[in-house]
CSV table of C-alpha atoms in Angstrom, one decimal:
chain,number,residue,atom,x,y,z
J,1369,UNK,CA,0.0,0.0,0.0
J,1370,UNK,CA,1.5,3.7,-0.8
J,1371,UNK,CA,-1.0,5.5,1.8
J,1372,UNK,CA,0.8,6.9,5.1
J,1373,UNK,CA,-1.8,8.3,7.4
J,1374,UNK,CA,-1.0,11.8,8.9
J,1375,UNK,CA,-1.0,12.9,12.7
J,1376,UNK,CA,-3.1,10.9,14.6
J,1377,UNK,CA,-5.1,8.5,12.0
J,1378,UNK,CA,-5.3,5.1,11.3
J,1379,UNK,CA,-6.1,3.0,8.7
J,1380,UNK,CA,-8.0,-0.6,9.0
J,1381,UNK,CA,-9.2,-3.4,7.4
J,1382,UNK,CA,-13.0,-4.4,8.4
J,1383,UNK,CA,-12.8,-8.0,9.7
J,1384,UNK,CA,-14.9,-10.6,7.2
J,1385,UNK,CA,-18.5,-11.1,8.5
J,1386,UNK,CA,-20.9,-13.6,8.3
J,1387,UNK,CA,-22.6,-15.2,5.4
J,1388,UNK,CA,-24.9,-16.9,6.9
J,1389,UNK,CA,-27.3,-16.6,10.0
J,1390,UNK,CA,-27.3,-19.0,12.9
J,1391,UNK,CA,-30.6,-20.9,11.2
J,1392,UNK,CA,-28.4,-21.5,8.2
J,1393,UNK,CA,-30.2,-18.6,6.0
J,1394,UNK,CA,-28.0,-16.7,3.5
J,1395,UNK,CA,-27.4,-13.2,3.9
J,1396,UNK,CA,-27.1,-11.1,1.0
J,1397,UNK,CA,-24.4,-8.4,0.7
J,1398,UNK,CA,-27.0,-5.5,1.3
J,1399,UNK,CA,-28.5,-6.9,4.1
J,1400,UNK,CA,-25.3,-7.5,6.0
J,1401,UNK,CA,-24.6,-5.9,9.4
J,1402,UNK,CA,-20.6,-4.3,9.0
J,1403,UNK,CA,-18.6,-5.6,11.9
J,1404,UNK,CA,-17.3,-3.3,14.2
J,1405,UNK,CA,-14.1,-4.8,14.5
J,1406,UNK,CA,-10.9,-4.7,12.0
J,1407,UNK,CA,-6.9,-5.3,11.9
J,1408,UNK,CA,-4.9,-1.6,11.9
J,1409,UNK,CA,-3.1,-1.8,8.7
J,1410,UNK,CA,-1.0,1.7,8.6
J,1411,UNK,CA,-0.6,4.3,11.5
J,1412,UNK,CA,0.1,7.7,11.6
J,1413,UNK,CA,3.1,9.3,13.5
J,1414,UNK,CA,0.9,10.4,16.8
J,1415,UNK,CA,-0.7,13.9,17.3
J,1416,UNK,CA,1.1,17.0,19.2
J,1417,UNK,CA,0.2,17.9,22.7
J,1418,UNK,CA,-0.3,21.7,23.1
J,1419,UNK,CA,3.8,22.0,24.2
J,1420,UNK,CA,4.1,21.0,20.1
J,1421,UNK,CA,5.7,17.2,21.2
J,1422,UNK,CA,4.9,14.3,19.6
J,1423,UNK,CA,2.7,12.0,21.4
J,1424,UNK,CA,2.8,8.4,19.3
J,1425,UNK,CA,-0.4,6.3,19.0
J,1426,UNK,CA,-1.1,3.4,22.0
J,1427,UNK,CA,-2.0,0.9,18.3
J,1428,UNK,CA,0.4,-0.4,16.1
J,1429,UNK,CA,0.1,-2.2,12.6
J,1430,UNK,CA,-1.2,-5.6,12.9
J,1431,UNK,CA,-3.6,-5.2,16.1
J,1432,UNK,CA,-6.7,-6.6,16.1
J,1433,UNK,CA,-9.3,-3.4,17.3
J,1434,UNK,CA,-12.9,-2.5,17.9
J,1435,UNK,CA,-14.4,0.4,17.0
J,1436,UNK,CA,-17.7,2.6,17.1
J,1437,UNK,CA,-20.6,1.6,14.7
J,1438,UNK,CA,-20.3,4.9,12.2
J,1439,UNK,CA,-16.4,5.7,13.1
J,1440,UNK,CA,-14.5,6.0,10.2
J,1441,UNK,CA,-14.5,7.3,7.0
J,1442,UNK,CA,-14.2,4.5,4.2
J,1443,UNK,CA,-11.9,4.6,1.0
J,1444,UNK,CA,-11.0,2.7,-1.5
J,1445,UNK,CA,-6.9,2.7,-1.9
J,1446,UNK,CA,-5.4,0.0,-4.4
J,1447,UNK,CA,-9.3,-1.7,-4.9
J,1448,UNK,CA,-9.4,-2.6,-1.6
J,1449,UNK,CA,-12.5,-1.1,0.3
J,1450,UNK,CA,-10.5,0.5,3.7
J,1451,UNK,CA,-11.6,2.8,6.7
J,1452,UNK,CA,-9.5,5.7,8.0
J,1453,UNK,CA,-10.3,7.3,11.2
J,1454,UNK,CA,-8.9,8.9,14.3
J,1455,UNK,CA,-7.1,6.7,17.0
J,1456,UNK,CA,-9.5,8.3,19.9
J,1457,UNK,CA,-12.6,6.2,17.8
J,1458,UNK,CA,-10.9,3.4,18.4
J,1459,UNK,CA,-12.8,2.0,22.0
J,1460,UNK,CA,-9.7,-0.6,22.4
J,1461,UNK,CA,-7.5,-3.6,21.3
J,1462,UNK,CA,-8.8,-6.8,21.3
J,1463,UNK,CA,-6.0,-10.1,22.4
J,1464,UNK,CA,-7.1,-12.9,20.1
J,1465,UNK,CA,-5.1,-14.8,22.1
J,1466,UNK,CA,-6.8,-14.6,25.2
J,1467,UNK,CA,-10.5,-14.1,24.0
J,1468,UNK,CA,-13.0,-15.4,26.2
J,1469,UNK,CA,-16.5,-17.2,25.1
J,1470,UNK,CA,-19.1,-16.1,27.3
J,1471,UNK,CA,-22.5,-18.7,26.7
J,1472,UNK,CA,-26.3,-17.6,26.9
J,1473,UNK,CA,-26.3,-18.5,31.1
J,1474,UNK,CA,-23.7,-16.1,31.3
J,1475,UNK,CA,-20.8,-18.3,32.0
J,1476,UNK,CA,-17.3,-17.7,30.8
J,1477,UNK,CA,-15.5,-20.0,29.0
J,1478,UNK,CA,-12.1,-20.3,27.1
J,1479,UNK,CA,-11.6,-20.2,23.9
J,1480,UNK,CA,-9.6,-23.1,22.5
């Protein structure tokens, strides 16, 4: 990719979502809910706090994130549909290796 984001933003990749629903029904590409979560692909340099420093962003390329329903602004760069937005849209960083599975009783499980 030949995109560098400036000051503070980020760019990310949505994260695939479903085809199908739970009953086995087909969703069609209209109908589809667009997740709220994605993998930071390029990051800006950080903003400047009012002393003109250079404060660098808390993501990095690569992290798995999840952010707010209508965050972003999406692009297309090199055919690939992307979203840029600013780091403080981003609500946090998710650990794929840890992730827990929380069932309908409401007990916590984890994931293998």
């Amino acid at each position: 990719m030949k995109f560098r984001p400036l000051h503070d933003r980020v760019v990310i990749r949505r994260a695939e979502s479903d085809t199908k629903s739970r009953g086995g029904i087909i969703i069609p590409d209209n109908a589809k809910e667009k997740p709220q979560e994605g993998e930071v692909i390029a990051v800006g340099p950080g903003a400047r706090d009012e002393n003109g420093a250079l404060v660098p962003l808390d993501v990095k390329a690569g992290d798995f994130i999840l952010f707010g329903k209508w965050s972003g602004t999406e692009v297309k760069i090199d055919g690939e549909d992307l979203l840029i937005m600013k780091e403080a849209d981003i609500m946090g960083v998710i650990d794929k290796s840890e992730t827990d599975i929380i069932d309908k009783t409401g007990a916590v499980k984890k994931a293998a």
